[in-house]
CSV table of C-alpha atoms and ligand atoms in Angstrom, one decimal:
chain,number,residue,atom,x,y,z
C,247,MET,CA,0.1,0.0,0.1
C,248,ALA,CA,1.5,3.3,-1.1
C,249,SER,CA,1.8,6.0,1.5
C,250,PHE,CA,1.3,9.6,0.3
C,251,GLN,CA,2.9,12.9,1.3
C,252,LYS,CA,0.1,15.1,0.6
C,253,LEU,CA,-2.9,12.8,-0.6
C,254,THR,CA,-5.6,11.1,1.3
C,255,ALA,CA,-7.5,8.3,-0.6
C,256,PRO,CA,-11.2,8.1,-0.1
C,257,VAL,CA,-12.0,5.7,2.6
C,258,SER,CA,-15.2,4.2,1.2
C,259,GLY,CA,-14.0,2.8,-2.0
C,260,SER,CA,-11.8,-0.3,-2.9
C,261,LYS,CA,-8.8,-0.7,-5.2
C,262,ILE,CA,-8.8,-2.1,-8.6
C,263,GLU,CA,-6.4,-5.1,-8.7
C,264,PHE,CA,-4.5,-6.9,-11.5
C,265,LYS,CA,-4.6,-10.6,-11.2
C,266,ASN,CA,-3.7,-13.4,-13.4
C,267,GLY,CA,-3.4,-11.0,-16.4
C,268,ALA,CA,-6.6,-9.1,-15.9
C,269,LEU,CA,-8.1,-6.3,-14.1
C,270,VAL,CA,-10.3,-7.1,-11.2
C,271,VAL,CA,-12.9,-4.3,-10.6
C,272,PRO,CA,-14.7,-3.9,-7.4
C,273,ASP,CA,-18.2,-2.2,-7.3
C,274,ASN,CA,-16.9,0.9,-5.8
C,275,PRO,CA,-13.4,1.4,-7.5
C,276,ILE,CA,-11.3,4.3,-6.3
C,277,ILE,CA,-10.2,6.1,-9.3
C,278,PRO,CA,-7.6,8.9,-9.3
C,279,PHE,CA,-8.2,12.0,-11.5
C,280,ILE,CA,-6.1,15.1,-12.5
C,281,MET,CA,-8.3,18.0,-13.4
C,282,GLY,CA,-5.7,19.6,-15.8
C,283,ASP,CA,-4.5,23.1,-16.5
C,284,GLY,CA,-6.1,25.9,-18.4
C,285,MET,CA,-9.6,24.8,-19.5
C,286,GLY,CA,-9.2,21.3,-17.7
C,287,PRO,CA,-11.5,22.0,-14.9
C,288,ASP,CA,-14.2,23.3,-17.4
C,289,ILE,CA,-14.2,20.0,-19.1
C,290,TRP,CA,-13.7,17.9,-16.0
C,291,HIS,CA,-16.8,18.8,-14.1
C,292,PRO,CA,-19.3,17.9,-16.8
C,293,THR,CA,-17.4,14.8,-17.6
C,294,LYS,CA,-17.5,13.6,-13.9
C,295,LYS,CA,-21.2,14.4,-13.8
C,296,VAL,CA,-21.9,12.3,-17.1
C,297,VAL,CA,-19.9,9.4,-15.8
C,298,ASP,CA,-21.5,9.4,-12.5
C,299,ALA,CA,-25.0,9.5,-14.1
C,300,ALA,CA,-24.2,6.9,-16.5
C,301,VAL,CA,-22.9,4.3,-13.8
C,302,ALA,CA,-25.9,5.1,-11.6
C,303,LYS,CA,-28.3,4.5,-14.5
C,304,ALA,CA,-26.6,1.5,-16.0
C,305,TYR,CA,-26.1,-0.4,-12.5
C,306,GLY,CA,-29.2,1.0,-10.5
C,307,GLY,CA,-27.1,2.5,-7.9
C,308,LYS,CA,-25.1,-0.9,-7.3
C,309,LYS,CA,-21.8,0.5,-8.7
C,310,LYS,CA,-20.3,3.8,-7.9
C,311,ILE,CA,-16.9,5.4,-8.7
C,312,GLU,CA,-15.0,6.9,-5.8
C,313,TRP,CA,-13.2,9.9,-7.3
C,314,PHE,CA,-9.6,10.5,-5.9
C,315,ARG,CA,-8.2,13.9,-6.8
C,316,ILE,CA,-4.5,13.9,-7.5
C,317,TYR,CA,-2.4,16.8,-8.7
C,318,ALA,CA,-0.1,17.6,-11.7
C,319,GLY,CA,0.8,20.9,-13.4
C,320,LEU,CA,-0.5,24.2,-11.9
C,321,ASP,CA,-2.6,22.8,-9.1
C,322,ALA,CA,0.6,20.6,-8.1
C,323,MET,CA,2.7,23.6,-7.7
C,324,GLN,CA,0.0,25.2,-5.3
C,325,VAL,CA,-0.4,21.9,-3.2
C,326,TYR,CA,3.2,20.9,-3.2
C,327,ASP,CA,5.8,23.7,-4.0
C,328,LYS,CA,6.4,25.9,-6.9
C,329,ASP,CA,9.0,23.6,-8.6
C,330,THR,CA,6.8,20.5,-8.3
C,331,VAL,CA,4.6,19.9,-11.4
C,332,LEU,CA,4.7,16.3,-11.4
C,333,PRO,CA,4.7,15.0,-7.6
C,334,GLU,CA,5.7,11.6,-6.7
C,335,ASP,CA,2.4,11.3,-4.9
C,336,THR,CA,0.7,11.4,-8.2
C,337,VAL,CA,2.7,8.8,-10.0
C,338,ASN,CA,2.4,6.5,-7.1
C,339,ALA,CA,-1.3,6.9,-6.8
C,340,ILE,CA,-1.9,5.9,-10.4
C,341,ARG,CA,0.6,3.0,-10.0
C,342,GLU,CA,-1.6,1.8,-6.9
C,343,TYR,CA,-5.0,2.3,-8.3
C,344,LEU,CA,-4.1,1.2,-11.9
C,345,VAL,CA,-6.9,3.2,-13.7
C,346,ALA,CA,-6.9,6.9,-13.8
C,347,ILE,CA,-8.1,9.8,-15.9
C,348,LYS,CA,-6.7,13.3,-16.6
C,349,GLY,CA,-7.3,16.7,-18.4
C,350,PRO,CA,-4.8,18.3,-20.4
C,351,LEU,CA,-1.5,19.8,-19.1
C,352,THR,CA,0.5,22.6,-20.0
C,353,THR,CA,3.8,21.7,-21.9
C,354,PRO,CA,6.6,24.4,-22.3
C,355,VAL,CA,8.0,24.9,-25.8
C,356,GLY,CA,11.3,26.4,-26.8
C,357,GLY,CA,12.2,29.4,-24.4
C,358,PHE,CA,8.9,29.3,-22.6
C,359,GLU,CA,9.6,29.8,-18.7
C,360,PHE,CA,6.7,31.4,-16.9
C,361,VAL,CA,3.3,30.8,-16.0
C,362,CYS,CA,0.7,32.7,-14.1
C,363,MET,CA,-0.3,30.9,-10.9
C,364,THR,CA,-4.1,31.9,-11.1
C,365,CYS,CA,-5.1,32.3,-14.8
C,366,ALA,CA,-2.5,30.1,-16.5
C,367,ALA,CA,-1.4,32.8,-18.8
C,368,GLU,CA,2.0,32.0,-20.3
C,369,MET,CA,5.0,34.2,-20.9
C,370,ASN,CA,8.5,33.6,-22.6
C,371,GLY,CA,11.4,34.3,-20.4
C,372,THR,CA,14.1,36.6,-21.7
C,373,ASP,CA,16.9,36.7,-19.1
C,374,GLY,CA,15.6,34.0,-16.7
C,375,LYS,CA,14.3,36.6,-14.3
C,376,ARG,CA,10.6,36.0,-12.9
C,377,PRO,CA,8.4,38.9,-14.3
C,378,GLU,CA,6.8,41.1,-11.7
C,379,LYS,CA,3.0,40.4,-11.9
C,380,CYS,CA,0.6,38.8,-14.4
C,381,PRO,CA,-0.6,41.8,-16.5
C,382,LYS,CA,-4.0,39.8,-17.0
C,383,CYS,CA,-5.0,39.0,-13.3
C,384,GLY,CA,-2.2,40.7,-11.3
C,385,SER,CA,-1.2,37.2,-9.8
C,386,GLU,CA,2.4,35.8,-9.4
C,387,TRP,CA,4.3,34.2,-12.1
C,388,ILE,CA,5.8,30.8,-11.4
C,389,THR,CA,9.0,29.7,-13.0
C,390,LYS,CA,8.6,26.3,-14.9
C,391,ARG,CA,11.5,24.2,-15.5
C,392,PHE,CA,10.0,21.1,-16.7
C,393,ARG,CA,10.1,18.3,-19.4
C,394,SER,CA,6.6,17.5,-20.6
C,395,MET,CA,4.5,16.0,-17.8
C,396,ASN,CA,2.6,13.9,-20.2
C,397,VAL,CA,5.8,12.3,-21.5
C,398,GLY,CA,7.0,12.0,-18.0
C,399,LEU,CA,3.8,10.2,-16.9
C,400,ARG,CA,3.9,7.7,-19.8
C,401,GLN,CA,7.6,6.9,-19.1
C,402,LEU,CA,7.5,6.7,-15.3
C,403,LEU,CA,4.5,4.3,-15.4
C,404,ASP,CA,5.7,2.6,-18.7
C,405,LEU,CA,2.5,3.2,-20.4
C,406,TYR,CA,3.9,1.8,-23.8
C,407,ALA,CA,0.8,2.1,-25.8
C,408,CYS,CA,-1.1,5.1,-26.8
C,409,VAL,CA,-4.4,3.9,-27.8
C,410,ARG,CA,-6.8,6.2,-29.7
C,411,PRO,CA,-9.9,5.0,-31.4
C,412,VAL,CA,-11.4,7.1,-34.1
C,413,LYS,CA,-15.1,6.8,-35.0
C,414,TRP,CA,-17.7,9.2,-36.3
C,415,ILE,CA,-20.7,10.1,-34.2
C,416,PRO,CA,-23.8,10.8,-36.5
C,417,GLY,CA,-24.3,14.4,-36.8
C,418,VAL,CA,-20.7,15.6,-36.1
C,419,PRO,CA,-19.6,17.9,-38.9
C,420,SER,CA,-16.9,16.3,-41.0
C,421,PRO,CA,-14.9,17.5,-43.9
C,422,VAL,CA,-15.2,14.2,-45.7
C,423,LYS,CA,-18.3,12.7,-47.5
C,424,GLU,CA,-18.6,9.4,-45.8
C,425,PRO,CA,-17.1,9.7,-42.3
C,426,GLN,CA,-19.1,6.8,-41.1
C,427,ASN,CA,-16.6,4.6,-43.1
C,428,LEU,CA,-13.7,5.5,-40.8
C,429,ASP,CA,-13.7,3.3,-37.7
C,430,VAL,CA,-10.1,2.7,-36.7
C,431,VAL,CA,-8.2,2.2,-33.3
C,432,ILE,CA,-4.6,3.4,-33.4
C,433,PHE,CA,-2.1,1.7,-31.1
C,434,ARG,CA,0.9,4.1,-31.2
C,435,GLU,CA,4.2,3.3,-29.6
C,436,ASN,CA,4.7,5.5,-26.5
C,437,THR,CA,8.3,5.1,-25.1
C,438,GLU,CA,10.6,5.4,-28.0
C,439,ASP,CA,11.4,6.5,-31.6
C,440,VAL,CA,11.4,10.3,-31.3
C,441,TYR,CA,10.0,10.2,-27.7
C,442,ALA,CA,13.3,8.6,-26.6
C,443,GLY,CA,15.1,10.7,-29.3
C,444,ILE,CA,18.6,12.3,-28.9
C,445,GLU,CA,19.5,15.4,-30.6
C,446,PHE,CA,23.0,16.9,-31.2
C,447,ARG,CA,23.1,20.6,-32.0
C,448,GLN,CA,24.8,21.9,-35.3
C,449,GLY,CA,28.4,22.9,-34.8
C,450,GLU,CA,28.7,21.5,-31.3
C,451,GLU,CA,32.0,19.3,-30.7
C,452,ALA,CA,29.9,16.1,-29.9
C,453,THR,CA,27.9,16.6,-33.2
C,454,LEU,CA,31.2,16.8,-35.2
C,455,GLU,CA,32.7,13.8,-33.5
C,456,ILE,CA,29.6,11.8,-34.6
C,457,ILE,CA,29.7,13.0,-38.1
C,458,LYS,CA,33.4,11.9,-38.2
C,459,PHE,CA,32.6,8.6,-36.7
C,460,ILE,CA,29.9,7.8,-39.1
C,461,SER,CA,32.1,8.8,-42.0
C,462,ALA,CA,35.2,6.7,-40.5
C,463,LYS,CA,33.0,3.7,-39.5
C,464,ILE,CA,30.4,3.2,-42.4
C,465,GLY,CA,31.7,5.6,-45.1
C,466,LYS,CA,28.6,7.8,-45.1
C,467,GLN,CA,29.3,11.5,-45.5
C,468,ILE,CA,27.2,14.0,-43.6
C,469,ARG,CA,27.5,17.8,-44.2
C,470,THR,CA,29.5,19.1,-41.3
C,471,ASP,CA,26.9,22.0,-40.9
C,472,SER,CA,24.3,19.5,-39.9
C,473,GLY,CA,22.4,18.9,-36.8
C,474,ILE,CA,22.1,15.1,-36.0
C,475,GLY,CA,19.0,13.2,-34.5
C,476,ILE,CA,19.0,9.7,-33.2
C,477,LYS,CA,15.8,7.8,-32.9
C,478,PRO,CA,16.0,4.4,-31.0
C,479,MET,CA,13.5,1.6,-31.9
C,480,SER,CA,13.8,-1.8,-30.2
C,481,ILE,CA,12.6,-5.3,-30.4
C,482,THR,CA,11.0,-5.1,-27.0
C,483,GLY,CA,9.3,-1.8,-27.6
C,484,SER,CA,8.0,-2.7,-31.0
C,485,LYS,CA,6.9,-6.3,-30.2
C,486,ARG,CA,4.9,-5.5,-27.1
C,487,LEU,CA,3.1,-2.6,-28.8
C,488,VAL,CA,2.2,-5.0,-31.8
C,489,GLU,CA,1.2,-7.8,-29.5
C,490,LYS,CA,-1.2,-5.4,-27.7
C,491,ALA,CA,-2.6,-4.2,-30.9
C,492,ILE,CA,-3.4,-7.9,-32.0
C,493,GLN,CA,-4.6,-8.9,-28.6
C,494,PHE,CA,-7.3,-6.1,-28.9
C,495,ALA,CA,-8.2,-7.0,-32.5
C,496,ILE,CA,-8.9,-10.7,-31.5
C,497,GLU,CA,-10.9,-9.6,-28.4
C,498,GLN,CA,-12.9,-7.1,-30.2
C,499,LYS,CA,-13.5,-9.2,-33.3
C,500,LYS,CA,-11.5,-6.5,-35.5
C,501,LYS,CA,-10.6,-7.8,-38.9
C,502,VAL,CA,-7.2,-6.4,-39.7
C,503,VAL,CA,-4.1,-5.1,-38.0
C,504,THR,CA,-2.0,-2.9,-40.1
C,505,LEU,CA,1.6,-2.2,-39.3
C,506,VAL,CA,2.5,1.4,-40.3
C,507,HIS,CA,6.1,2.1,-41.2
C,508,LYS,CA,8.5,4.0,-43.4
C,509,GLY,CA,10.8,0.9,-43.9
C,510,ASN,CA,11.3,1.6,-47.4
C,511,ILE,CA,13.6,4.6,-46.4
C,512,MET,CA,14.6,3.5,-42.7
C,513,LYS,CA,15.2,-0.1,-42.8
C,514,PHE,CA,16.8,-0.7,-39.5
C,515,THR,CA,14.2,1.1,-37.3
C,516,GLU,CA,10.9,1.6,-39.2
C,517,GLY,CA,11.5,-1.4,-41.4
C,518,ALA,CA,12.6,-3.4,-38.4
C,519,PHE,CA,9.3,-2.5,-36.6
C,520,ARG,CA,7.3,-4.0,-39.4
C,521,ASP,CA,9.6,-7.1,-39.4
C,522,TRP,CA,9.4,-7.7,-35.7
C,523,GLY,CA,5.6,-6.9,-35.8
C,524,TYR,CA,5.1,-9.9,-38.1
C,525,GLU,CA,7.4,-12.1,-36.0
C,526,VAL,CA,5.4,-11.4,-32.8
C,527,ALA,CA,2.1,-12.1,-34.8
C,528,LYS,CA,3.5,-15.5,-35.7
C,529,GLU,CA,5.1,-16.2,-32.5
C,530,LYS,CA,2.1,-15.4,-30.2
C,531,PHE,CA,-1.0,-15.7,-32.4
C,532,ARG,CA,0.0,-18.3,-35.0
C,533,ASP,CA,-3.6,-19.9,-35.1
C,534,GLN,CA,-5.4,-16.6,-34.9
C,535,ILE,CA,-3.8,-14.7,-37.8
C,536,VAL,CA,-3.0,-14.8,-41.3
C,537,THR,CA,-0.5,-12.5,-42.8
C,538,GLU,CA,-1.2,-10.7,-46.2
C,539,LYS,CA,1.4,-12.9,-47.9
C,540,GLU,CA,-0.2,-16.0,-46.7
C,541,LEU,CA,-3.6,-14.7,-47.6
C,542,TRP,CA,-2.6,-14.8,-51.4
C,543,ASP,CA,-0.1,-17.7,-51.2
C,544,ASN,CA,-2.4,-20.2,-49.3
C,545,PHE,CA,-6.0,-18.8,-49.4
C,546,ASN,CA,-6.3,-17.3,-53.0
C,547,GLY,CA,-7.0,-13.9,-51.3
C,548,LYS,CA,-10.2,-15.2,-49.5
C,549,MET,CA,-9.8,-14.5,-45.8
C,550,PRO,CA,-10.6,-17.8,-43.7
C,551,GLU,CA,-13.4,-17.1,-41.2
C,552,GLY,CA,-12.4,-15.8,-37.7
C,553,LYS,CA,-8.9,-15.0,-38.3
C,554,VAL,CA,-7.2,-11.5,-38.1
C,555,LEU,CA,-5.4,-10.2,-41.2
C,556,ILE,CA,-2.0,-8.7,-40.5
C,557,ASN,CA,-0.8,-6.5,-43.4
C,558,ASP,CA,1.6,-3.5,-43.5
C,559,ARG,CA,1.5,-0.1,-45.2
C,560,ILE,CA,4.0,2.5,-45.7
C,561,ALA,CA,3.3,5.6,-43.7
C,562,ASP,CA,2.7,7.9,-46.6
C,563,SER,CA,0.3,5.6,-48.3
C,564,ILE,CA,-1.7,4.9,-45.1
C,565,PHE,CA,-2.6,8.7,-45.1
C,566,GLN,CA,-4.2,8.3,-48.5
C,567,GLN,CA,-5.7,5.0,-47.7
C,568,VAL,CA,-7.6,6.4,-44.5
C,569,ILE,CA,-9.3,9.0,-46.7
C,570,LEU,CA,-9.9,6.9,-49.8
C,571,ARG,CA,-10.4,3.4,-48.6
C,572,PRO,CA,-10.9,3.8,-44.7
C,573,SER,CA,-13.3,0.8,-44.4
C,574,GLU,CA,-10.4,-1.6,-45.1
C,575,TYR,CA,-8.7,-0.7,-41.9
C,576,SER,CA,-9.5,-1.4,-38.2
C,577,VAL,CA,-6.5,-1.6,-36.1
C,578,LEU,CA,-3.4,0.5,-37.0
C,579,ALA,CA,0.0,-0.3,-35.0
C,580,THR,CA,2.6,2.5,-35.4
C,581,PRO,CA,5.8,3.8,-34.1
C,582,ASN,CA,5.7,6.8,-32.3
C,583,LEU,CA,6.1,9.7,-34.7
C,584,ASN,CA,4.0,8.2,-37.4
C,585,GLY,CA,1.2,7.5,-35.0
C,586,ASP,CA,1.3,11.1,-33.8
C,587,TYR,CA,0.6,12.4,-37.2
C,588,LEU,CA,-1.9,9.8,-38.2
C,589,SER,CA,-4.1,10.2,-35.0
C,590,ASP,CA,-4.7,13.9,-35.6
C,591,ALA,CA,-5.2,13.3,-39.4
C,592,CYS,CA,-7.9,10.5,-38.6
C,593,ALA,CA,-9.5,12.7,-35.8
C,594,ALA,CA,-10.0,15.5,-38.2
C,595,GLN,CA,-12.2,13.3,-40.3
C,596,VAL,CA,-14.6,12.8,-37.4
C,597,GLY,CA,-14.9,16.2,-35.7
C,598,GLY,CA,-11.4,17.2,-34.7
C,599,LEU,CA,-9.5,17.3,-31.5
C,600,GLY,CA,-12.7,18.3,-29.5
C,601,MET,CA,-14.0,14.9,-30.1
C,602,ALA,CA,-10.9,12.6,-29.9
C,603,PRO,CA,-10.3,10.5,-26.9
C,604,GLY,CA,-7.1,9.0,-25.9
C,605,SER,CA,-5.3,6.4,-23.5
C,606,ASN,CA,-2.0,5.4,-22.3
C,607,ILE,CA,-1.8,1.8,-21.4
C,608,GLY,CA,0.8,-0.4,-20.0
C,609,GLU,CA,0.9,-3.9,-18.6
C,610,SER,CA,-1.7,-3.3,-16.1
C,611,ILE,CA,-2.3,0.5,-15.9
C,612,GLY,CA,-4.5,2.4,-18.0
C,613,LEU,CA,-4.3,6.3,-17.9
C,614,PHE,CA,-7.1,8.0,-20.0
C,615,GLU,CA,-7.0,11.6,-21.2
C,616,ALA,CA,-8.3,14.3,-23.6
C,617,THR,CA,-6.0,14.4,-26.7
C,618,HIS,CA,-6.1,18.1,-27.0
C,619,GLY,CA,-4.3,20.7,-25.0
C,620,THR,CA,-5.1,23.2,-22.3
C,621,ALA,CA,-6.4,25.7,-24.8
C,622,PRO,CA,-5.6,28.6,-22.4
C,623,LYS,CA,-7.4,31.4,-23.9
C,624,TYR,CA,-10.7,29.6,-22.8
C,625,THR,CA,-9.9,29.0,-19.3
C,626,GLY,CA,-12.8,29.4,-17.1
C,627,LEU,CA,-15.1,30.5,-19.8
C,628,ASP,CA,-17.5,27.3,-19.8
C,629,LYS,CA,-17.0,27.2,-23.6
C,630,VAL,CA,-15.1,24.3,-25.0
C,631,ASN,CA,-16.2,21.0,-26.0
C,632,PRO,CA,-15.8,18.4,-23.2
C,633,GLY,CA,-16.5,15.7,-25.8
C,634,SER,CA,-12.8,14.3,-25.8
C,635,LEU,CA,-12.7,13.8,-22.1
C,636,MET,CA,-16.2,12.3,-22.0
C,637,LEU,CA,-15.2,9.9,-24.8
C,638,SER,CA,-11.9,9.2,-22.8
C,639,ALA,CA,-14.2,8.2,-20.0
C,640,VAL,CA,-16.0,5.9,-22.2
C,641,LEU,CA,-12.6,4.1,-23.0
C,642,MET,CA,-11.9,3.9,-19.3
C,643,LEU,CA,-15.1,2.4,-18.7
C,644,GLN,CA,-14.7,-0.3,-21.4
C,645,TYR,CA,-11.2,-0.9,-20.1
C,646,MET,CA,-13.1,-1.7,-16.6
C,647,ARG,CA,-15.4,-3.8,-18.6
C,648,TRP,CA,-18.3,-1.5,-17.4
C,649,ASN,CA,-19.5,-1.6,-21.1
C,650,GLU,CA,-23.2,-0.9,-20.0
C,651,ALA,CA,-22.3,2.6,-18.5
C,652,ALA,CA,-19.8,3.3,-21.4
C,653,ALA,CA,-22.7,2.6,-23.9
C,654,LEU,CA,-25.0,5.0,-22.1
C,655,ILE,CA,-22.4,7.9,-22.4
C,656,GLU,CA,-22.1,7.2,-26.2
C,657,LYS,CA,-25.9,7.3,-26.4
C,658,GLY,CA,-26.0,10.5,-24.5
C,659,LEU,CA,-23.3,12.2,-26.7
C,660,ALA,CA,-25.2,11.0,-29.9
C,661,GLY,CA,-28.5,12.4,-28.5
C,662,ALA,CA,-27.0,15.8,-27.7
C,663,ILE,CA,-25.5,16.0,-31.2
C,664,ARG,CA,-28.5,14.8,-32.9
C,665,GLN,CA,-30.5,17.7,-31.0
C,666,LYS,CA,-27.8,20.1,-32.2
C,667,ARG,CA,-27.2,21.3,-28.7
C,668,VAL,CA,-23.4,21.6,-29.2
C,669,THR,CA,-20.5,23.8,-28.2
C,670,TYR,CA,-19.2,26.5,-30.2
C,671,ASP,CA,-16.5,24.4,-32.1
C,672,LEU,CA,-19.2,22.2,-33.6
C,673,GLU,CA,-21.9,24.8,-33.8
C,674,ARG,CA,-19.8,27.0,-36.1
C,675,GLN,CA,-19.7,23.9,-38.5
C,676,MET,CA,-23.3,22.6,-38.2
C,677,GLU,CA,-26.3,24.2,-39.8
C,678,GLY,CA,-29.2,25.2,-37.5
C,679,ALA,CA,-27.3,24.2,-34.3
C,680,LYS,CA,-27.8,25.8,-30.9
C,681,VAL,CA,-24.6,26.8,-29.2
C,682,VAL,CA,-24.5,25.5,-25.5
C,683,LYS,CA,-22.0,26.0,-22.7
C,684,THR,CA,-19.6,23.2,-21.7
C,685,SER,CA,-21.7,22.6,-18.7
C,686,GLU,CA,-24.8,22.7,-20.6
C,687,PHE,CA,-23.6,20.2,-23.1
C,688,GLY,CA,-23.0,17.8,-20.0
C,689,ASP,CA,-26.4,18.3,-19.0
C,690,ALA,CA,-27.7,17.5,-22.6
C,691,VAL,CA,-25.7,14.3,-22.6
C,692,VAL,CA,-27.2,13.1,-19.3
C,693,GLU,CA,-30.8,14.0,-20.5
C,694,ASN,CA,-30.1,11.8,-23.6
C,695,MET,CA,-28.8,8.7,-21.8
Q,372,NAP,P1,-4.7,23.0,-27.7
Q,372,NAP,O1,-4.9,23.5,-26.2
Q,372,NAP,O2,-5.0,21.6,-28.1
Q,372,NAP,O3,-5.7,24.2,-28.4
Q,372,NAP,C1,-5.5,24.5,-29.8
Q,372,NAP,C2,-6.9,24.9,-30.4
Q,372,NAP,O4,-7.7,23.7,-30.6
Q,372,NAP,C3,-7.8,25.7,-29.4
Q,372,NAP,O5,-7.6,27.1,-29.5
Q,372,NAP,C4,-9.2,25.3,-30.0
Q,372,NAP,O6,-9.2,26.1,-31.2
Q,372,NAP,C5,-9.0,23.9,-30.2
Q,372,NAP,N1,-9.5,23.0,-29.2
Q,372,NAP,C6,-8.6,22.4,-28.3
Q,372,NAP,N2,-9.4,21.8,-27.5
Q,372,NAP,C7,-10.6,22.1,-27.7
Q,372,NAP,C8,-11.9,21.7,-27.1
Q,372,NAP,N3,-12.0,20.9,-26.0
Q,372,NAP,N4,-13.1,22.3,-27.5
Q,372,NAP,C9,-12.9,23.0,-28.6
Q,372,NAP,N5,-11.8,23.4,-29.3
Q,372,NAP,C10,-10.7,22.9,-28.8
Q,372,NAP,O7,-3.3,23.4,-28.4
Q,372,NAP,P2,-2.2,24.5,-27.9
Q,372,NAP,O8,-2.8,25.9,-27.7
Q,372,NAP,O9,-1.2,24.2,-29.0
Q,372,NAP,O10,-1.7,24.0,-26.6
Q,372,NAP,C11,-1.9,24.7,-25.4
Q,372,NAP,C12,-1.2,24.0,-24.1
Q,372,NAP,O11,-1.7,22.6,-24.1
Q,372,NAP,C13,0.2,23.8,-24.5
Q,372,NAP,O12,1.2,24.1,-23.4
Q,372,NAP,C14,0.5,22.4,-25.0
Q,372,NAP,O13,1.8,21.9,-24.7
Q,372,NAP,C15,-0.5,21.6,-24.1
Q,372,NAP,N6,-0.9,20.4,-24.7
Q,372,NAP,C16,-1.2,19.4,-23.7
Q,372,NAP,C17,-1.6,18.2,-24.2
Q,372,NAP,C18,-1.9,17.1,-23.1
Q,372,NAP,O14,-2.0,17.5,-21.9
Q,372,NAP,N7,-2.2,15.9,-23.5
Q,372,NAP,C19,-1.7,18.0,-25.4
Q,372,NAP,C20,-1.6,19.0,-26.3
Q,372,NAP,C21,-1.0,20.3,-26.0
Q,372,NAP,P3,-10.0,27.3,-31.7
Q,372,NAP,O15,-9.6,28.4,-30.7
Q,372,NAP,O16,-9.7,27.5,-33.0
Q,372,NAP,O17,-11.5,27.0,-31.6
């Protein structure tokens, strides 16, 4: 049992456990949540309301989630100290309780150094000195010196699969003619490739040494005014990701798992990801899968009943495929960077980031999150779309096998959208829609369950 520095878990709930390779979920599980920065609280409150209503309705009061607030980002700085954005308590709580949900967290880019303690306004630092007061609200600025908390959480908890389902809800505005044909789940590797990338700045001694080393060892010439990037991809990281994707396809009766890679150009990383993917498919699932080559060599192109097809597509081609022939794909297994691009491109077809859920899954832990950022300009305005976090809660409930409650939330969302009671982002693209606040959208979802 973890002991916490500044957290007290609810006394009335019980812990979700992991036994014999499966989650064991009690009727009153304790679930930690991080509200998130910026507009995080705006979307969290209606999401909690919707989840509680769905669970109560689905199980007639027999099941109930005991929410456990934990901290990251700005609220952690307030509860812990000004330099702590990802407290050990938070990581330990997720590790202990296995299933958690979070809103978006601020990530610094480039020279960004300061954030306002109250309104989350951000400011670029110039000489490292903290500015006087926030011009917007008069509060104190805090110095931030962190790596991305999202990446930190994924690495510390070894949440190696970023899983993002992309499916259209009828009525959601879409830029494509037949958005209903796209129904894919993307399994993106979450710990290596560019996430574990190492960069060497142009002109530095180490960079020049690497350039010389490469020239001497393998005879490849690199311009001396180059920067260098290294992206590691391992057998371990690739195989466990593809294994999870295939396992999911088998359980959920999906037809195809596609390995997405750029192996025609990068043979020993991207190409190896494809090869290791086929290897693990044959090693672990021989009786349940057929590869695309076997399909033509042994089955004359006709897929045998009940098997999952394993094929692969080059990264640039899959971007065309998901637009031109989306119904041919169901599970996409990708390395880190390709998956990043592909997830957003697919999400754009079904309503954009406001409607795109996400999850980070490890051996036993599942951390569910909205895929968009903190959209700081909308903080506290009760304006943004909570759909992404609500759909992430749907994934969480499905992960817990509380499928009835998950289905009620989906029904409620579809109903609110059918009635055209939507937030500004959807309203501006829908004819005859009524714009509602974030909280009102939550109410509309509950009414439609
Ligand atoms: P963002 O917060 O995702 O917002 C960009 C734009 O996307 C918003 O201005 C808004 O567009 C639209 N949008 C995002 N979420 C929406 C929602 N729920 N409903 C309606 N529209 C929504 O991206 P950003 O401004 O680049 O990033 C802000 C901060 O978030 C940064 O610090 C970034 O690092 C961080 N971030 C965190 C996560 C995470 O925690 N997982 C992910 C991405 C970014 P319009 O104004 O055009 O309507």
